[in-house]
Amino acid sequence: MTLNPKIKDRRSPLTPAGRGKGAWLATLEAGAHALQSAAPLKDFDVYVVGFHCAKGEPGHQMEAHHYCKVVNDDLLQCVLFDGNTRDAQLIGIEYIVSEHLFETLPEEERPYWHPHNFELLSGQLVAPGLPEKAEKAFMKRLLNSYGKTWHTWHTAGLDGPGTGLPYGDPKLMWSFNRDGECDETLKRDRDEAMGLDTDARRADRQSFLDGARPQHGVDAMRDDFPGATPIPGVVDVRDTTAPTDPGRPS
């Protein structure tokens, strides 16, 4: 995937452990380009940037660059990086399902999946480089959806510098669901570096409100962020007696 030249670079915050590239690499790359196929990667052509938090660890926050493949109307698969340049490190994966597919999941599986409505309605999730109308249409398709995200490498974040190699167990990541949960310095740093206007996106996406339905998991980390403020359209299913519609987004 070649990035739109209008998208500003966001480089990886670290250099991985290990020695420099040897001369053997040029031969390997030439052979790979000529003889091998990268077919599974060719359709990962949707690029979005947001913020993640480890479930149950409110201080473990970071910026995440998603490169996604639209499998069908109900499923996306994403590979996650800590930047958008050739030196970016692979830090995890995310699967995204529609509300329709989420409702088919067994009860014991649902706690692994975070809700997306706050990310959309707050303007925090963005698709840099897409024309405004195309980005808005794509984000509307994600309304009421859910993500299952695992990070395998902590390269940098709110809680300090990362590690030179991917240590320890994968972390299940969660979404932010109220104003005041995502650290302001993370948001400001990304927006200034990439020339993004989150506030303008937030205002524009208020047109999504009529389609936003209560979601599971909105309150999963409520007690971890005392003082955070709810926003319209982001409601946990346990906070309402209104029936939810498991149908597909319009």
Tab-separated table of C-alpha atoms in Angstrom:
chain	number	residue	atom	x	y	z
A	1	MET	CA	0.000	0.000	0.000
A	2	THR	CA	1.319	3.456	-0.977
A	3	LEU	CA	0.224	6.259	1.292
A	4	ASN	CA	-1.437	9.345	-0.088
A	5	PRO	CA	1.319	11.989	-0.274
A	6	LYS	CA	-0.979	14.346	1.641
A	7	ILE	CA	-0.759	12.077	4.708
A	8	LYS	CA	1.898	13.291	7.101
A	9	ASP	CA	4.499	10.830	8.319
A	10	ARG	CA	4.176	9.360	11.789
A	11	ARG	CA	7.389	7.496	12.525
A	12	SER	CA	7.915	4.611	14.936
A	13	PRO	CA	9.038	5.832	18.363
A	14	LEU	CA	11.845	3.275	18.712
A	15	THR	CA	14.523	1.264	16.956
A	16	PRO	CA	14.102	-2.464	17.603
A	17	ALA	CA	16.826	-4.539	19.214
A	18	GLY	CA	19.159	-6.342	16.798
A	19	ARG	CA	22.037	-5.701	14.423
A	20	GLY	CA	21.806	-3.757	11.186
A	21	LYS	CA	20.698	-5.263	7.891
A	22	GLY	CA	23.342	-7.322	6.119
A	23	ALA	CA	24.192	-7.411	2.414
A	24	TRP	CA	22.229	-10.672	2.126
A	25	LEU	CA	19.024	-8.688	2.450
A	26	ALA	CA	19.312	-7.066	-0.976
A	27	THR	CA	19.477	-10.491	-2.627
A	28	LEU	CA	16.555	-11.746	-0.575
A	29	GLU	CA	14.416	-8.715	-1.389
A	30	ALA	CA	15.194	-8.945	-5.112
A	31	GLY	CA	14.156	-12.587	-5.138
A	32	ALA	CA	11.035	-11.934	-3.115
A	33	HIS	CA	9.903	-9.131	-5.414
A	34	ALA	CA	10.490	-11.238	-8.509
A	35	LEU	CA	9.286	-14.664	-7.391
A	36	GLN	CA	7.109	-14.436	-4.312
A	37	SER	CA	3.560	-13.222	-3.865
A	38	ALA	CA	2.218	-10.865	-1.210
A	39	ALA	CA	-1.367	-11.626	-2.206
A	40	PRO	CA	-2.792	-11.814	1.359
A	41	LEU	CA	-1.610	-8.247	1.989
A	42	LYS	CA	-2.837	-6.580	-1.191
A	43	ASP	CA	-6.330	-5.704	0.049
A	44	PHE	CA	-5.260	-4.142	3.349
A	45	ASP	CA	-5.943	-0.756	1.821
A	46	VAL	CA	-8.026	1.088	4.424
A	47	TYR	CA	-5.909	3.224	6.768
A	48	VAL	CA	-7.288	4.585	10.039
A	49	VAL	CA	-5.658	6.017	13.166
A	50	GLY	CA	-7.031	5.901	16.689
A	51	PHE	CA	-6.089	5.312	20.307
A	52	HIS	CA	-6.094	2.141	22.378
A	53	CYS	CA	-6.089	1.400	26.080
A	54	ALA	CA	-5.334	-1.964	27.693
A	55	LYS	CA	-8.450	-3.392	29.324
A	56	GLY	CA	-8.171	-2.874	33.059
A	57	GLU	CA	-4.998	-0.766	32.712
A	58	PRO	CA	-6.080	2.861	32.293
A	59	GLY	CA	-2.512	4.159	32.098
A	60	HIS	CA	-1.543	1.844	29.250
A	61	GLN	CA	-2.593	4.056	26.328
A	62	MET	CA	-1.103	4.519	22.877
A	63	GLU	CA	-1.693	5.639	19.299
A	64	ALA	CA	-2.446	2.834	16.840
A	65	HIS	CA	-2.268	2.888	13.037
A	66	HIS	CA	-4.648	0.370	11.450
A	67	TYR	CA	-4.290	-1.073	7.952
A	68	CYS	CA	-7.522	-2.913	7.262
A	69	LYS	CA	-9.028	-5.315	4.764
A	70	VAL	CA	-12.771	-5.157	4.234
A	71	VAL	CA	-13.732	-8.834	4.078
A	72	ASN	CA	-17.446	-8.119	3.685
A	73	ASP	CA	-20.125	-5.746	5.006
A	74	ASP	CA	-19.861	-7.285	8.483
A	75	LEU	CA	-16.149	-8.035	8.952
A	76	LEU	CA	-12.831	-6.187	8.705
A	77	GLN	CA	-9.357	-7.495	9.534
A	78	CYS	CA	-6.637	-5.031	10.564
A	79	VAL	CA	-2.907	-5.155	11.202
A	80	LEU	CA	-1.689	-2.552	13.681
A	81	PHE	CA	1.495	-0.486	13.623
A	82	ASP	CA	2.995	2.260	15.775
A	83	GLY	CA	3.432	4.573	12.775
A	84	ASN	CA	2.771	4.928	9.054
A	85	THR	CA	6.284	4.868	7.577
A	86	ARG	CA	8.484	1.971	6.419
A	87	ASP	CA	10.158	1.812	9.819
A	88	ALA	CA	6.855	1.287	11.676
A	89	GLN	CA	6.711	-1.682	14.041
A	90	LEU	CA	3.973	-4.301	13.913
A	91	ILE	CA	2.267	-4.086	17.318
A	92	GLY	CA	-0.945	-6.098	17.033
A	93	ILE	CA	-4.140	-7.077	15.247
A	94	GLU	CA	-7.784	-6.071	15.351
A	95	TYR	CA	-10.900	-7.779	14.041
A	96	ILE	CA	-13.967	-5.585	13.542
A	97	VAL	CA	-17.506	-6.952	13.346
A	98	SER	CA	-20.850	-5.320	12.740
A	99	GLU	CA	-23.547	-5.230	15.384
A	100	HIS	CA	-25.256	-7.997	13.410
A	101	LEU	CA	-22.296	-10.374	13.828
A	102	PHE	CA	-21.653	-9.319	17.425
A	103	GLU	CA	-25.155	-10.402	18.362
A	104	THR	CA	-24.328	-13.920	17.127
A	105	LEU	CA	-21.380	-14.266	19.536
A	106	PRO	CA	-21.762	-16.482	22.623
A	107	GLU	CA	-22.030	-14.603	25.920
A	108	GLU	CA	-18.618	-15.783	27.112
A	109	GLU	CA	-16.964	-14.323	23.989
A	110	ARG	CA	-18.480	-10.830	24.158
A	111	PRO	CA	-16.204	-9.409	26.925
A	112	TYR	CA	-13.285	-9.574	24.449
A	113	TRP	CA	-14.964	-7.102	22.079
A	114	HIS	CA	-14.937	-3.346	22.675
A	115	PRO	CA	-17.599	-0.898	21.394
A	116	HIS	CA	-16.767	1.716	18.782
A	117	ASN	CA	-19.414	4.431	19.049
A	118	PHE	CA	-17.354	6.810	21.199
A	119	GLU	CA	-14.362	6.558	18.865
A	120	LEU	CA	-16.622	7.542	15.979
A	121	LEU	CA	-18.789	10.213	17.611
A	122	SER	CA	-15.857	11.891	19.394
A	123	GLY	CA	-13.935	12.225	16.139
A	124	GLN	CA	-10.935	10.383	17.604
A	125	LEU	CA	-10.931	7.668	14.924
A	126	VAL	CA	-9.827	9.174	11.618
A	127	ALA	CA	-8.939	8.002	8.118
A	128	PRO	CA	-6.168	10.395	7.012
A	129	GLY	CA	-6.010	11.124	3.305
A	130	LEU	CA	-9.556	10.099	2.449
A	131	PRO	CA	-11.813	12.769	0.967
A	132	GLU	CA	-14.148	14.138	3.637
A	133	LYS	CA	-17.285	12.525	2.203
A	134	ALA	CA	-15.614	9.138	1.788
A	135	GLU	CA	-14.240	9.184	5.330
A	136	LYS	CA	-17.628	10.106	6.772
A	137	ALA	CA	-19.371	7.342	4.809
A	138	PHE	CA	-16.832	4.776	6.010
A	139	MET	CA	-17.137	5.869	9.644
A	140	LYS	CA	-20.916	5.677	9.426
A	141	ARG	CA	-20.585	2.052	8.316
A	142	LEU	CA	-18.658	1.373	11.528
A	143	LEU	CA	-21.385	2.797	13.773
A	144	ASN	CA	-22.521	0.235	16.382
A	145	SER	CA	-19.625	-2.083	15.469
A	146	TYR	CA	-17.181	-3.839	17.812
A	147	GLY	CA	-13.468	-4.642	17.772
A	148	LYS	CA	-11.367	-7.439	19.235
A	149	THR	CA	-7.819	-6.142	19.595
A	150	TRP	CA	-4.627	-7.743	20.852
A	151	HIS	CA	-1.342	-5.866	21.189
A	152	THR	CA	1.790	-8.002	21.139
A	153	TRP	CA	4.405	-5.238	21.389
A	154	HIS	CA	4.457	-2.118	23.524
A	155	THR	CA	6.761	0.225	21.596
A	156	ALA	CA	5.646	3.471	23.266
A	157	GLY	CA	2.724	4.994	25.067
A	158	LEU	CA	1.443	7.109	27.890
A	159	ASP	CA	3.096	4.881	30.507
A	160	GLY	CA	6.624	5.370	29.217
A	161	PRO	CA	9.051	4.196	26.523
A	162	GLY	CA	8.564	0.801	24.987
A	163	THR	CA	10.696	-2.302	24.817
A	164	GLY	CA	13.151	-3.203	22.067
A	165	LEU	CA	11.426	-6.551	21.550
A	166	PRO	CA	7.840	-7.773	22.105
A	167	TYR	CA	7.929	-9.002	25.704
A	168	GLY	CA	5.347	-10.918	27.696
A	169	ASP	CA	1.784	-11.909	27.001
A	170	PRO	CA	-0.415	-10.135	24.462
A	171	LYS	CA	-2.681	-7.479	25.953
A	172	LEU	CA	-6.387	-7.256	25.254
A	173	MET	CA	-7.060	-3.650	24.299
A	174	TRP	CA	-10.164	-1.586	24.911
A	175	SER	CA	-11.829	1.525	23.556
A	176	PHE	CA	-12.305	4.863	25.245
A	177	ASN	CA	-15.961	5.550	25.939
A	178	ARG	CA	-16.127	8.963	27.652
A	179	ASP	CA	-14.515	12.357	27.386
A	180	GLY	CA	-11.547	12.550	29.709
A	181	GLU	CA	-10.448	8.913	29.340
A	182	CYS	CA	-7.936	9.278	26.521
A	183	ASP	CA	-4.988	11.389	27.629
A	184	GLU	CA	-5.087	14.872	26.129
A	185	THR	CA	-1.363	14.889	25.325
A	186	LEU	CA	-1.746	11.757	23.162
A	187	LYS	CA	-4.544	13.339	21.172
A	188	ARG	CA	-2.815	16.690	20.823
A	189	ASP	CA	0.492	15.130	19.791
A	190	ARG	CA	-1.112	13.061	17.040
A	191	ASP	CA	-3.340	15.844	15.746
A	192	GLU	CA	-0.521	18.391	15.609
A	193	ALA	CA	1.938	15.973	14.000
A	194	MET	CA	-0.520	14.769	11.364
A	195	GLY	CA	-2.460	17.988	10.791
A	196	LEU	CA	-5.762	16.499	11.966
A	197	ASP	CA	-8.810	18.354	13.270
A	198	THR	CA	-10.582	16.010	15.671
A	199	ASP	CA	-13.000	18.697	16.856
A	200	ALA	CA	-14.244	19.348	13.322
A	201	ARG	CA	-14.814	15.633	12.755
A	202	ARG	CA	-16.654	15.376	16.044
A	203	ALA	CA	-19.009	18.182	15.088
A	204	ASP	CA	-19.659	16.704	11.658
A	205	ARG	CA	-20.378	13.224	13.006
A	206	GLN	CA	-23.215	14.369	15.244
A	207	SER	CA	-25.384	13.473	12.262
A	208	PHE	CA	-24.724	9.823	13.253
A	209	LEU	CA	-26.581	10.200	16.551
A	210	ASP	CA	-29.957	8.983	15.336
A	211	GLY	CA	-28.392	5.669	14.296
A	212	ALA	CA	-26.311	5.086	17.444
A	213	ARG	CA	-27.625	2.280	19.638
A	214	PRO	CA	-26.648	1.149	23.156
A	215	GLN	CA	-23.591	-1.100	23.126
A	216	HIS	CA	-22.045	-3.776	25.296
A	217	GLY	CA	-18.827	-2.872	27.097
A	218	VAL	CA	-19.255	0.904	27.294
A	219	ASP	CA	-19.068	0.705	31.102
A	220	ALA	CA	-16.345	-1.970	31.276
A	221	MET	CA	-13.714	0.555	32.412
A	222	ARG	CA	-15.977	3.235	33.883
A	223	ASP	CA	-14.492	2.873	37.377
A	224	ASP	CA	-10.955	3.177	35.980
A	225	PHE	CA	-11.621	6.752	34.839
A	226	PRO	CA	-13.373	8.663	37.637
A	227	GLY	CA	-14.580	12.029	36.466
A	228	ALA	CA	-14.845	11.101	32.781
A	229	THR	CA	-17.913	12.534	31.052
A	230	PRO	CA	-20.441	10.610	28.929
A	231	ILE	CA	-21.366	11.960	25.512
A	232	PRO	CA	-24.655	11.608	23.598
A	233	GLY	CA	-24.967	8.413	21.590
A	234	VAL	CA	-22.592	6.345	23.747
A	235	VAL	CA	-24.656	4.238	26.156
A	236	ASP	CA	-24.092	0.848	27.741
A	237	VAL	CA	-26.888	-1.654	27.184
A	238	ARG	CA	-27.122	-2.102	30.954
A	239	ASP	CA	-28.006	1.567	31.380
A	240	THR	CA	-31.198	1.394	29.367
A	241	THR	CA	-34.245	-0.795	29.251
A	242	ALA	CA	-34.867	0.049	25.611
A	243	PRO	CA	-34.547	-2.999	23.345
A	244	THR	CA	-31.577	-3.033	20.999
A	245	ASP	CA	-31.962	-3.703	17.314
A	246	PRO	CA	-29.503	-6.353	16.138
A	247	GLY	CA	-30.051	-5.484	12.497
A	248	ARG	CA	-27.347	-4.284	10.145
A	249	PRO	CA	-26.396	-0.618	10.031
A	250	SER	CA	-28.133	1.337	7.328
